[in-house]
């Protein structure tokens, strides 16, 4: 009996040492969602306080992150063209990128499909004696076997310079 109790307590203690990190797909508390917290730009003193616009509820802030404009500037574009229509010089590029079409609500559709997939895969995963990695359990069938894929490309005659060389 003492041996069973010792084994149980040892397994319980070792199970508490596991760190799942971002692989735990469930919400673990009522705290804020760390992915909703956005870094802001550093505060700046304006050249003239009189030239500032009148504050309006819901209006953007000068230190708010603007990913479209920031991305355009980082790639050498002009910030005023972030929401402008596509210029005629880029029409062929846009047509080629969207040649197979994409629904306007693609993010919502994929999020719903992923939530449904995880719900179906997690039917029996909540009953475990020892802690397991729910992420790997849910997405195991969709994982890419990197060694088999590299070998398939090599057998087809393609070079794989970024993959470790063959032994």
PDB file of N, CA, C and O in Angstrom, residues 15-92:
ATOM      1  N   UNK A  15       4.149  15.055 -12.856  1.00  0.00           N
ATOM      2  CA  UNK A  15       3.162  15.610 -13.781  1.00  0.00           C
ATOM      3  C   UNK A  15       3.007  17.110 -13.620  1.00  0.00           C
ATOM      4  O   UNK A  15       2.702  17.825 -14.569  1.00  0.00           O
ATOM      5  N   UNK A  16       3.223  17.607 -12.426  1.00  0.00           N
ATOM      6  CA  UNK A  16       3.132  19.047 -12.185  1.00  0.00           C
ATOM      7  C   UNK A  16       4.298  19.815 -12.767  1.00  0.00           C
ATOM      8  O   UNK A  16       4.255  21.031 -12.878  1.00  0.00           O
ATOM      9  N   UNK A  17       5.372  19.123 -13.138  1.00  0.00           N
ATOM     10  CA  UNK A  17       6.553  19.784 -13.702  1.00  0.00           C
ATOM     11  C   UNK A  17       6.407  20.071 -15.186  1.00  0.00           C
ATOM     12  O   UNK A  17       7.235  20.749 -15.764  1.00  0.00           O
ATOM     13  N   UNK A  18       5.407  19.523 -15.816  1.00  0.00           N
ATOM     14  CA  UNK A  18       5.256  19.694 -17.260  1.00  0.00           C
ATOM     15  C   UNK A  18       4.897  21.136 -17.590  1.00  0.00           C
ATOM     16  O   UNK A  18       4.145  21.787 -16.881  1.00  0.00           O
ATOM     17  N   UNK A  19       5.457  21.617 -18.674  1.00  0.00           N
ATOM     18  CA  UNK A  19       5.158  22.964 -19.151  1.00  0.00           C
ATOM     19  C   UNK A  19       4.663  22.854 -20.584  1.00  0.00           C
ATOM     20  O   UNK A  19       5.428  22.532 -21.481  1.00  0.00           O
ATOM     21  N   UNK A  20       3.393  23.111 -20.803  1.00  0.00           N
ATOM     22  CA  UNK A  20       2.812  22.976 -22.139  1.00  0.00           C
ATOM     23  C   UNK A  20       3.013  24.227 -22.978  1.00  0.00           C
ATOM     24  O   UNK A  20       2.994  24.172 -24.180  1.00  0.00           O
ATOM     25  N   UNK A  21       3.136  25.372 -22.349  1.00  0.00           N
ATOM     26  CA  UNK A  21       3.327  26.606 -23.098  1.00  0.00           C
ATOM     27  C   UNK A  21       2.138  26.907 -23.984  1.00  0.00           C
ATOM     28  O   UNK A  21       0.987  26.785 -23.567  1.00  0.00           O
ATOM     29  N   UNK A  22       2.399  27.264 -25.217  1.00  0.00           N
ATOM     30  CA  UNK A  22       1.339  27.627 -26.158  1.00  0.00           C
ATOM     31  C   UNK A  22       0.630  26.422 -26.742  1.00  0.00           C
ATOM     32  O   UNK A  22      -0.316  26.571 -27.499  1.00  0.00           O
ATOM     33  N   UNK A  23       1.064  25.219 -26.418  1.00  0.00           N
ATOM     34  CA  UNK A  23       0.413  24.026 -26.959  1.00  0.00           C
ATOM     35  C   UNK A  23      -0.885  23.696 -26.238  1.00  0.00           C
ATOM     36  O   UNK A  23      -1.629  22.850 -26.687  1.00  0.00           O
ATOM     37  N   UNK A  24      -1.144  24.329 -25.111  1.00  0.00           N
ATOM     38  CA  UNK A  24      -2.407  24.094 -24.419  1.00  0.00           C
ATOM     39  C   UNK A  24      -3.466  24.935 -25.110  1.00  0.00           C
ATOM     40  O   UNK A  24      -3.419  26.161 -25.091  1.00  0.00           O
ATOM     41  N   UNK A  25      -4.432  24.296 -25.745  1.00  0.00           N
ATOM     42  CA  UNK A  25      -5.400  24.991 -26.590  1.00  0.00           C
ATOM     43  C   UNK A  25      -6.571  25.577 -25.819  1.00  0.00           C
ATOM     44  O   UNK A  25      -7.395  26.267 -26.385  1.00  0.00           O
ATOM     45  N   UNK A  26      -6.659  25.275 -24.529  1.00  0.00           N
ATOM     46  CA  UNK A  26      -7.792  25.768 -23.746  1.00  0.00           C
ATOM     47  C   UNK A  26      -7.430  27.059 -23.028  1.00  0.00           C
ATOM     48  O   UNK A  26      -6.276  27.309 -22.720  1.00  0.00           O
ATOM     49  N   UNK A  27      -8.426  27.876 -22.760  1.00  0.00           N
ATOM     50  CA  UNK A  27      -8.206  29.074 -21.935  1.00  0.00           C
ATOM     51  C   UNK A  27      -7.946  28.620 -20.518  1.00  0.00           C
ATOM     52  O   UNK A  27      -8.666  27.801 -19.973  1.00  0.00           O
ATOM     53  N   UNK A  28      -6.921  29.169 -19.910  1.00  0.00           N
ATOM     54  CA  UNK A  28      -6.541  28.729 -18.573  1.00  0.00           C
ATOM     55  C   UNK A  28      -6.984  29.691 -17.481  1.00  0.00           C
ATOM     56  O   UNK A  28      -6.729  29.446 -16.323  1.00  0.00           O
ATOM     57  N   UNK A  29      -7.616  30.789 -17.827  1.00  0.00           N
ATOM     58  CA  UNK A  29      -8.029  31.734 -16.801  1.00  0.00           C
ATOM     59  C   UNK A  29      -8.930  32.807 -17.359  1.00  0.00           C
ATOM     60  O   UNK A  29      -9.296  32.807 -18.537  1.00  0.00           O
ATOM     61  N   UNK A  30      -9.267  33.739 -16.491  1.00  0.00           N
ATOM     62  CA  UNK A  30     -10.138  34.843 -16.883  1.00  0.00           C
ATOM     63  C   UNK A  30      -9.345  36.101 -17.218  1.00  0.00           C
ATOM     64  O   UNK A  30      -9.920  37.166 -17.395  1.00  0.00           O
ATOM     65  N   UNK A  31      -8.016  35.996 -17.280  1.00  0.00           N
ATOM     66  CA  UNK A  31      -7.176  37.153 -17.534  1.00  0.00           C
ATOM     67  C   UNK A  31      -7.266  37.631 -18.967  1.00  0.00           C
ATOM     68  O   UNK A  31      -7.992  37.071 -19.790  1.00  0.00           O
ATOM     69  N   UNK A  32      -6.513  38.666 -19.290  1.00  0.00           N
ATOM     70  CA  UNK A  32      -6.563  39.209 -20.651  1.00  0.00           C
ATOM     71  C   UNK A  32      -5.920  38.260 -21.652  1.00  0.00           C
ATOM     72  O   UNK A  32      -5.076  37.434 -21.303  1.00  0.00           O
ATOM     73  N   UNK A  33      -6.343  38.379 -22.880  1.00  0.00           N
ATOM     74  CA  UNK A  33      -5.777  37.592 -23.956  1.00  0.00           C
ATOM     75  C   UNK A  33      -4.508  38.293 -24.422  1.00  0.00           C
ATOM     76  O   UNK A  33      -4.548  39.425 -24.901  1.00  0.00           O
ATOM     77  N   UNK A  34      -3.365  37.629 -24.283  1.00  0.00           N
ATOM     78  CA  UNK A  34      -2.098  38.281 -24.602  1.00  0.00           C
ATOM     79  C   UNK A  34      -1.957  38.607 -26.075  1.00  0.00           C
ATOM     80  O   UNK A  34      -1.136  39.425 -26.459  1.00  0.00           O
ATOM     81  N   UNK A  35      -2.765  37.998 -26.943  1.00  0.00           N
ATOM     82  CA  UNK A  35      -2.692  38.298 -28.357  1.00  0.00           C
ATOM     83  C   UNK A  35      -3.518  39.544 -28.719  1.00  0.00           C
ATOM     84  O   UNK A  35      -3.447  40.016 -29.840  1.00  0.00           O
ATOM     85  N   UNK A  36      -4.318  40.042 -27.794  1.00  0.00           N
ATOM     86  CA  UNK A  36      -5.082  41.255 -28.053  1.00  0.00           C
ATOM     87  C   UNK A  36      -4.335  42.510 -27.617  1.00  0.00           C
ATOM     88  O   UNK A  36      -4.757  43.615 -27.918  1.00  0.00           O
ATOM     89  N   UNK A  37      -3.244  42.348 -26.884  1.00  0.00           N
ATOM     90  CA  UNK A  37      -2.470  43.487 -26.406  1.00  0.00           C
ATOM     91  C   UNK A  37      -1.486  43.878 -27.496  1.00  0.00           C
ATOM     92  O   UNK A  37      -0.626  43.092 -27.883  1.00  0.00           O
ATOM     93  N   UNK A  38      -1.616  45.081 -28.000  1.00  0.00           N
ATOM     94  CA  UNK A  38      -0.765  45.538 -29.087  1.00  0.00           C
ATOM     95  C   UNK A  38       0.260  46.535 -28.563  1.00  0.00           C
ATOM     96  O   UNK A  38      -0.068  47.398 -27.750  1.00  0.00           O
ATOM     97  N   UNK A  39       1.487  46.426 -29.027  1.00  0.00           N
ATOM     98  CA  UNK A  39       2.465  47.443 -28.635  1.00  0.00           C
ATOM     99  C   UNK A  39       2.142  48.740 -29.361  1.00  0.00           C
ATOM    100  O   UNK A  39       1.678  48.728 -30.490  1.00  0.00           O
ATOM    101  N   UNK A  40       2.363  49.840 -28.703  1.00  0.00           N
ATOM    102  CA  UNK A  40       2.101  51.125 -29.352  1.00  0.00           C
ATOM    103  C   UNK A  40       3.418  51.808 -29.657  1.00  0.00           C
ATOM    104  O   UNK A  40       4.467  51.454 -29.124  1.00  0.00           O
ATOM    105  N   UNK A  41       3.351  52.775 -30.532  1.00  0.00           N
ATOM    106  CA  UNK A  41       4.539  53.540 -30.886  1.00  0.00           C
ATOM    107  C   UNK A  41       4.907  54.454 -29.715  1.00  0.00           C
ATOM    108  O   UNK A  41       4.060  54.772 -28.880  1.00  0.00           O
ATOM    109  N   UNK A  42       6.141  54.896 -29.638  1.00  0.00           N
ATOM    110  CA  UNK A  42       6.514  55.796 -28.544  1.00  0.00           C
ATOM    111  C   UNK A  42       5.769  57.137 -28.650  1.00  0.00           C
ATOM    112  O   UNK A  42       5.471  57.605 -29.748  1.00  0.00           O
ATOM    113  N   UNK A  43       5.475  57.705 -27.508  1.00  0.00           N
ATOM    114  CA  UNK A  43       4.792  59.002 -27.486  1.00  0.00           C
ATOM    115  C   UNK A  43       5.707  60.080 -28.045  1.00  0.00           C
ATOM    116  O   UNK A  43       6.912  60.053 -27.847  1.00  0.00           O
ATOM    117  N   UNK A  44       5.095  61.035 -28.738  1.00  0.00           N
ATOM    118  CA  UNK A  44       5.847  62.136 -29.330  1.00  0.00           C
ATOM    119  C   UNK A  44       5.217  63.454 -28.925  1.00  0.00           C
ATOM    120  O   UNK A  44       4.001  63.546 -28.771  1.00  0.00           O
ATOM    121  N   UNK A  45       6.039  64.452 -28.782  1.00  0.00           N
ATOM    122  CA  UNK A  45       5.532  65.793 -28.500  1.00  0.00           C
ATOM    123  C   UNK A  45       5.245  66.469 -29.836  1.00  0.00           C
ATOM    124  O   UNK A  45       6.117  66.521 -30.700  1.00  0.00           O
ATOM    125  N   UNK A  46       4.023  66.975 -30.041  1.00  0.00           N
ATOM    126  CA  UNK A  46       3.713  67.617 -31.328  1.00  0.00           C
ATOM    127  C   UNK A  46       4.452  68.951 -31.458  1.00  0.00           C
ATOM    128  O   UNK A  46       4.844  69.568 -30.468  1.00  0.00           O
ATOM    129  N   UNK A  47       4.636  69.363 -32.714  1.00  0.00           N
ATOM    130  CA  UNK A  47       5.309  70.636 -32.963  1.00  0.00           C
ATOM    131  C   UNK A  47       4.482  71.804 -32.426  1.00  0.00           C
ATOM    132  O   UNK A  47       5.017  72.767 -31.908  1.00  0.00           O
ATOM    133  N   UNK A  48       3.155  71.700 -32.545  1.00  0.00           N
ATOM    134  CA  UNK A  48       2.284  72.764 -32.070  1.00  0.00           C
ATOM    135  C   UNK A  48       1.020  72.139 -31.496  1.00  0.00           C
ATOM    136  O   UNK A  48       0.328  71.385 -32.186  1.00  0.00           O
ATOM    137  N   UNK A  49       0.728  72.453 -30.240  1.00  0.00           N
ATOM    138  CA  UNK A  49      -0.481  71.916 -29.630  1.00  0.00           C
ATOM    139  C   UNK A  49      -1.738  72.529 -30.254  1.00  0.00           C
ATOM    140  O   UNK A  49      -2.799  71.930 -30.256  1.00  0.00           O
ATOM    141  N   UNK A  50      -1.616  73.722 -30.804  1.00  0.00           N
ATOM    142  CA  UNK A  50      -2.759  74.379 -31.423  1.00  0.00           C
ATOM    143  C   UNK A  50      -3.154  73.702 -32.741  1.00  0.00           C
ATOM    144  O   UNK A  50      -4.302  73.787 -33.170  1.00  0.00           O
ATOM    145  N   UNK A  51      -2.199  73.028 -33.380  1.00  0.00           N
ATOM    146  CA  UNK A  51      -2.466  72.413 -34.677  1.00  0.00           C
ATOM    147  C   UNK A  51      -3.088  71.025 -34.543  1.00  0.00           C
ATOM    148  O   UNK A  51      -3.456  70.420 -35.550  1.00  0.00           O
ATOM    149  N   UNK A  52      -3.194  70.513 -33.324  1.00  0.00           N
ATOM    150  CA  UNK A  52      -3.768  69.185 -33.130  1.00  0.00           C
ATOM    151  C   UNK A  52      -5.262  69.200 -33.411  1.00  0.00           C
ATOM    152  O   UNK A  52      -5.957  70.159 -33.099  1.00  0.00           O
ATOM    153  N   UNK A  53      -5.799  68.121 -33.998  1.00  0.00           N
ATOM    154  CA  UNK A  53      -7.240  68.073 -34.257  1.00  0.00           C
ATOM    155  C   UNK A  53      -8.020  67.892 -32.959  1.00  0.00           C
ATOM    156  O   UNK A  53      -7.494  67.440 -31.949  1.00  0.00           O
ATOM    157  N   UNK A  54      -9.292  68.260 -33.004  1.00  0.00           N
ATOM    158  CA  UNK A  54     -10.161  68.094 -31.838  1.00  0.00           C
ATOM    159  C   UNK A  54     -10.397  66.603 -31.609  1.00  0.00           C
ATOM    160  O   UNK A  54     -10.697  65.872 -32.552  1.00  0.00           O
ATOM    161  N   UNK A  55     -10.234  66.128 -30.374  1.00  0.00           N
ATOM    162  CA  UNK A  55     -10.449  64.696 -30.118  1.00  0.00           C
ATOM    163  C   UNK A  55     -11.888  64.280 -30.432  1.00  0.00           C
ATOM    164  O   UNK A  55     -12.840  64.984 -30.122  1.00  0.00           O
ATOM    165  N   UNK A  56     -12.021  63.147 -31.071  1.00  0.00           N
ATOM    166  CA  UNK A  56     -13.317  62.589 -31.433  1.00  0.00           C
ATOM    167  C   UNK A  56     -13.382  61.160 -30.911  1.00  0.00           C
ATOM    168  O   UNK A  56     -12.441  60.396 -31.119  1.00  0.00           O
ATOM    169  N   UNK A  57     -14.470  60.777 -30.225  1.00  0.00           N
ATOM    170  CA  UNK A  57     -14.567  59.387 -29.745  1.00  0.00           C
ATOM    171  C   UNK A  57     -14.472  58.388 -30.903  1.00  0.00           C
ATOM    172  O   UNK A  57     -15.097  58.561 -31.937  1.00  0.00           O
ATOM    173  N   UNK A  58     -13.633  57.372 -30.727  1.00  0.00           N
ATOM    174  CA  UNK A  58     -13.466  56.347 -31.738  1.00  0.00           C
ATOM    175  C   UNK A  58     -12.426  56.676 -32.792  1.00  0.00           C
ATOM    176  O   UNK A  58     -12.129  55.857 -33.652  1.00  0.00           O
ATOM    177  N   UNK A  59     -11.891  57.882 -32.746  1.00  0.00           N
ATOM    178  CA  UNK A  59     -10.895  58.294 -33.726  1.00  0.00           C
ATOM    179  C   UNK A  59      -9.557  57.638 -33.392  1.00  0.00           C
ATOM    180  O   UNK A  59      -9.243  57.364 -32.249  1.00  0.00           O
ATOM    181  N   UNK A  60      -8.733  57.395 -34.394  1.00  0.00           N
ATOM    182  CA  UNK A  60      -7.425  56.801 -34.181  1.00  0.00           C
ATOM    183  C   UNK A  60      -6.498  57.724 -33.425  1.00  0.00           C
ATOM    184  O   UNK A  60      -6.679  58.938 -33.389  1.00  0.00           O
ATOM    185  N   UNK A  61      -5.491  57.144 -32.824  1.00  0.00           N
ATOM    186  CA  UNK A  61      -4.500  57.865 -32.057  1.00  0.00           C
ATOM    187  C   UNK A  61      -3.210  57.899 -32.862  1.00  0.00           C
ATOM    188  O   UNK A  61      -2.935  56.997 -33.651  1.00  0.00           O
ATOM    189  N   UNK A  62      -2.381  58.902 -32.653  1.00  0.00           N
ATOM    190  CA  UNK A  62      -1.128  59.008 -33.384  1.00  0.00           C
ATOM    191  C   UNK A  62      -0.169  57.866 -33.042  1.00  0.00           C
ATOM    192  O   UNK A  62       0.700  57.520 -33.836  1.00  0.00           O
ATOM    193  N   UNK A  63      -0.291  57.272 -31.852  1.00  0.00           N
ATOM    194  CA  UNK A  63       0.611  56.188 -31.453  1.00  0.00           C
ATOM    195  C   UNK A  63      -0.008  54.812 -31.681  1.00  0.00           C
ATOM    196  O   UNK A  63       0.582  53.808 -31.314  1.00  0.00           O
ATOM    197  N   UNK A  64      -1.197  54.744 -32.284  1.00  0.00           N
ATOM    198  CA  UNK A  64      -1.807  53.450 -32.582  1.00  0.00           C
ATOM    199  C   UNK A  64      -1.007  52.741 -33.667  1.00  0.00           C
ATOM    200  O   UNK A  64      -0.465  53.363 -34.579  1.00  0.00           O
ATOM    201  N   UNK A  65      -0.965  51.433 -33.575  1.00  0.00           N
ATOM    202  CA  UNK A  65      -0.287  50.640 -34.593  1.00  0.00           C
ATOM    203  C   UNK A  65      -1.161  50.600 -35.841  1.00  0.00           C
ATOM    204  O   UNK A  65      -2.352  50.350 -35.772  1.00  0.00           O
ATOM    205  N   UNK A  66      -0.562  50.875 -36.975  1.00  0.00           N
ATOM    206  CA  UNK A  66      -1.257  50.828 -38.259  1.00  0.00           C
ATOM    207  C   UNK A  66      -0.493  49.851 -39.149  1.00  0.00           C
ATOM    208  O   UNK A  66       0.416  50.237 -39.882  1.00  0.00           O
ATOM    209  N   UNK A  67      -0.827  48.556 -39.075  1.00  0.00           N
ATOM    210  CA  UNK A  67      -0.002  47.544 -39.751  1.00  0.00           C
ATOM    211  C   UNK A  67       0.074  47.703 -41.262  1.00  0.00           C
ATOM    212  O   UNK A  67       1.121  47.443 -41.850  1.00  0.00           O
ATOM    213  N   UNK A  68      -1.004  48.130 -41.908  1.00  0.00           N
ATOM    214  CA  UNK A  68      -0.946  48.282 -43.372  1.00  0.00           C
ATOM    215  C   UNK A  68       0.052  49.367 -43.765  1.00  0.00           C
ATOM    216  O   UNK A  68       0.906  49.163 -44.628  1.00  0.00           O
ATOM    217  N   UNK A  69      -0.064  50.521 -43.120  1.00  0.00           N
ATOM    218  CA  UNK A  69       0.844  51.610 -43.463  1.00  0.00           C
ATOM    219  C   UNK A  69       2.273  51.309 -43.023  1.00  0.00           C
ATOM    220  O   UNK A  69       3.223  51.597 -43.744  1.00  0.00           O
ATOM    221  N   UNK A  70       2.444  50.712 -41.851  1.00  0.00           N
ATOM    222  CA  UNK A  70       3.785  50.379 -41.378  1.00  0.00           C
ATOM    223  C   UNK A  70       4.444  49.353 -42.292  1.00  0.00           C
ATOM    224  O   UNK A  70       5.644  49.425 -42.560  1.00  0.00           O
ATOM    225  N   UNK A  71       3.678  48.385 -42.771  1.00  0.00           N
ATOM    226  CA  UNK A  71       4.219  47.395 -43.699  1.00  0.00           C
ATOM    227  C   UNK A  71       4.619  48.014 -45.021  1.00  0.00           C
ATOM    228  O   UNK A  71       5.650  47.667 -45.596  1.00  0.00           O
ATOM    229  N   UNK A  72       3.791  48.923 -45.517  1.00  0.00           N
ATOM    230  CA  UNK A  72       4.134  49.604 -46.768  1.00  0.00           C
ATOM    231  C   UNK A  72       5.410  50.413 -46.633  1.00  0.00           C
ATOM    232  O   UNK A  72       6.271  50.392 -47.514  1.00  0.00           O
ATOM    233  N   UNK A  73       5.553  51.120 -45.520  1.00  0.00           N
ATOM    234  CA  UNK A  73       6.761  51.913 -45.302  1.00  0.00           C
ATOM    235  C   UNK A  73       7.975  51.003 -45.184  1.00  0.00           C
ATOM    236  O   UNK A  73       9.041  51.285 -45.736  1.00  0.00           O
ATOM    237  N   UNK A  74       7.840  49.879 -44.480  1.00  0.00           N
ATOM    238  CA  UNK A  74       8.960  48.954 -44.303  1.00  0.00           C
ATOM    239  C   UNK A  74       9.416  48.365 -45.632  1.00  0.00           C
ATOM    240  O   UNK A  74      10.586  48.036 -45.805  1.00  0.00           O
ATOM    241  N   UNK A  75       8.494  48.208 -46.586  1.00  0.00           N
ATOM    242  CA  UNK A  75       8.856  47.645 -47.886  1.00  0.00           C
ATOM    243  C   UNK A  75       9.144  48.717 -48.927  1.00  0.00           C
ATOM    244  O   UNK A  75       9.248  48.426 -50.114  1.00  0.00           O
ATOM    245  N   UNK A  76       9.267  49.959 -48.488  1.00  0.00           N
ATOM    246  CA  UNK A  76       9.640  51.026 -49.401  1.00  0.00           C
ATOM    247  C   UNK A  76       8.485  51.699 -50.099  1.00  0.00           C
ATOM    248  O   UNK A  76       8.690  52.440 -51.056  1.00  0.00           O
ATOM    249  N   UNK A  77       7.261  51.472 -49.639  1.00  0.00           N
ATOM    250  CA  UNK A  77       6.097  52.086 -50.273  1.00  0.00           C
ATOM    251  C   UNK A  77       5.758  53.441 -49.669  1.00  0.00           C
ATOM    252  O   UNK A  77       6.459  53.955 -48.796  1.00  0.00           O
ATOM    253  N   UNK A  78       4.685  54.019 -50.145  1.00  0.00           N
ATOM    254  CA  UNK A  78       4.222  55.304 -49.638  1.00  0.00           C
ATOM    255  C   UNK A  78       3.057  55.061 -48.677  1.00  0.00           C
ATOM    256  O   UNK A  78       2.131  54.311 -49.006  1.00  0.00           O
ATOM    257  N   UNK A  79       3.067  55.679 -47.508  1.00  0.00           N
ATOM    258  CA  UNK A  79       2.027  55.402 -46.516  1.00  0.00           C
ATOM    259  C   UNK A  79       0.627  55.814 -46.946  1.00  0.00           C
ATOM    260  O   UNK A  79      -0.341  55.220 -46.525  1.00  0.00           O
ATOM    261  N   UNK A  80       0.480  56.808 -47.803  1.00  0.00           N
ATOM    262  CA  UNK A  80      -0.852  57.235 -48.202  1.00  0.00           C
ATOM    263  C   UNK A  80      -1.527  56.223 -49.112  1.00  0.00           C
ATOM    264  O   UNK A  80      -2.720  56.275 -49.336  1.00  0.00           O
ATOM    265  N   UNK A  81      -0.784  55.243 -49.631  1.00  0.00           N
ATOM    266  CA  UNK A  81      -1.373  54.285 -50.554  1.00  0.00           C
ATOM    267  C   UNK A  81      -1.881  53.020 -49.857  1.00  0.00           C
ATOM    268  O   UNK A  81      -2.226  52.067 -50.524  1.00  0.00           O
ATOM    269  N   UNK A  82      -1.933  53.006 -48.509  1.00  0.00           N
ATOM    270  CA  UNK A  82      -2.338  51.797 -47.797  1.00  0.00           C
ATOM    271  C   UNK A  82      -3.777  51.408 -48.099  1.00  0.00           C
ATOM    272  O   UNK A  82      -4.088  50.241 -48.271  1.00  0.00           O
ATOM    273  N   UNK A  83      -4.668  52.362 -48.149  1.00  0.00           N
ATOM    274  CA  UNK A  83      -6.076  52.066 -48.392  1.00  0.00           C
ATOM    275  C   UNK A  83      -6.533  52.520 -49.773  1.00  0.00           C
ATOM    276  O   UNK A  83      -7.705  52.431 -50.098  1.00  0.00           O
ATOM    277  N   UNK A  84      -5.594  52.991 -50.573  1.00  0.00           N
ATOM    278  CA  UNK A  84      -5.927  53.456 -51.911  1.00  0.00           C
ATOM    279  C   UNK A  84      -6.178  52.255 -52.822  1.00  0.00           C
ATOM    280  O   UNK A  84      -5.755  51.147 -52.530  1.00  0.00           O
ATOM    281  N   UNK A  85      -6.892  52.465 -53.930  1.00  0.00           N
ATOM    282  CA  UNK A  85      -7.090  51.353 -54.860  1.00  0.00           C
ATOM    283  C   UNK A  85      -5.763  50.895 -55.455  1.00  0.00           C
ATOM    284  O   UNK A  85      -4.784  51.616 -55.446  1.00  0.00           O
ATOM    285  N   UNK A  86      -5.750  49.689 -55.959  1.00  0.00           N
ATOM    286  CA  UNK A  86      -4.536  49.112 -56.538  1.00  0.00           C
ATOM    287  C   UNK A  86      -4.167  49.890 -57.796  1.00  0.00           C
ATOM    288  O   UNK A  86      -5.012  50.088 -58.667  1.00  0.00           O
ATOM    289  N   UNK A  87      -2.912  50.341 -57.889  1.00  0.00           N
ATOM    290  CA  UNK A  87      -2.533  51.075 -59.101  1.00  0.00           C
ATOM    291  C   UNK A  87      -2.531  50.162 -60.322  1.00  0.00           C
ATOM    292  O   UNK A  87      -2.406  48.940 -60.217  1.00  0.00           O
ATOM    293  N   UNK A  88      -2.651  50.760 -61.476  1.00  0.00           N
ATOM    294  CA  UNK A  88      -2.716  49.997 -62.725  1.00  0.00           C
ATOM    295  C   UNK A  88      -1.443  49.194 -62.962  1.00  0.00           C
ATOM    296  O   UNK A  88      -1.484  48.130 -63.583  1.00  0.00           O
ATOM    297  N   UNK A  89      -0.305  49.660 -62.445  1.00  0.00           N
ATOM    298  CA  UNK A  89       0.952  48.936 -62.645  1.00  0.00           C
ATOM    299  C   UNK A  89       0.972  47.608 -61.890  1.00  0.00           C
ATOM    300  O   UNK A  89       1.725  46.707 -62.254  1.00  0.00           O
ATOM    301  N   UNK A  90       0.154  47.463 -60.847  1.00  0.00           N
ATOM    302  CA  UNK A  90       0.120  46.232 -60.057  1.00  0.00           C
ATOM    303  C   UNK A  90      -1.098  45.362 -60.360  1.00  0.00           C
ATOM    304  O   UNK A  90      -1.322  44.357 -59.690  1.00  0.00           O
ATOM    305  N   UNK A  91      -1.875  45.722 -61.361  1.00  0.00           N
ATOM    306  CA  UNK A  91      -3.098  44.983 -61.663  1.00  0.00           C
ATOM    307  C   UNK A  91      -2.796  43.531 -62.047  1.00  0.00           C
ATOM    308  O   UNK A  91      -3.504  42.613 -61.643  1.00  0.00           O
ATOM    309  N   UNK A  92      -1.727  43.304 -62.803  1.00  0.00           N
ATOM    310  CA  UNK A  92      -1.381  41.938 -63.206  1.00  0.00           C
ATOM    311  C   UNK A  92      -0.967  41.100 -62.000  1.00  0.00           C
ATOM    312  O   UNK A  92      -1.306  39.916 -61.904  1.00  0.00           O
TER     313      UNK A  92
END
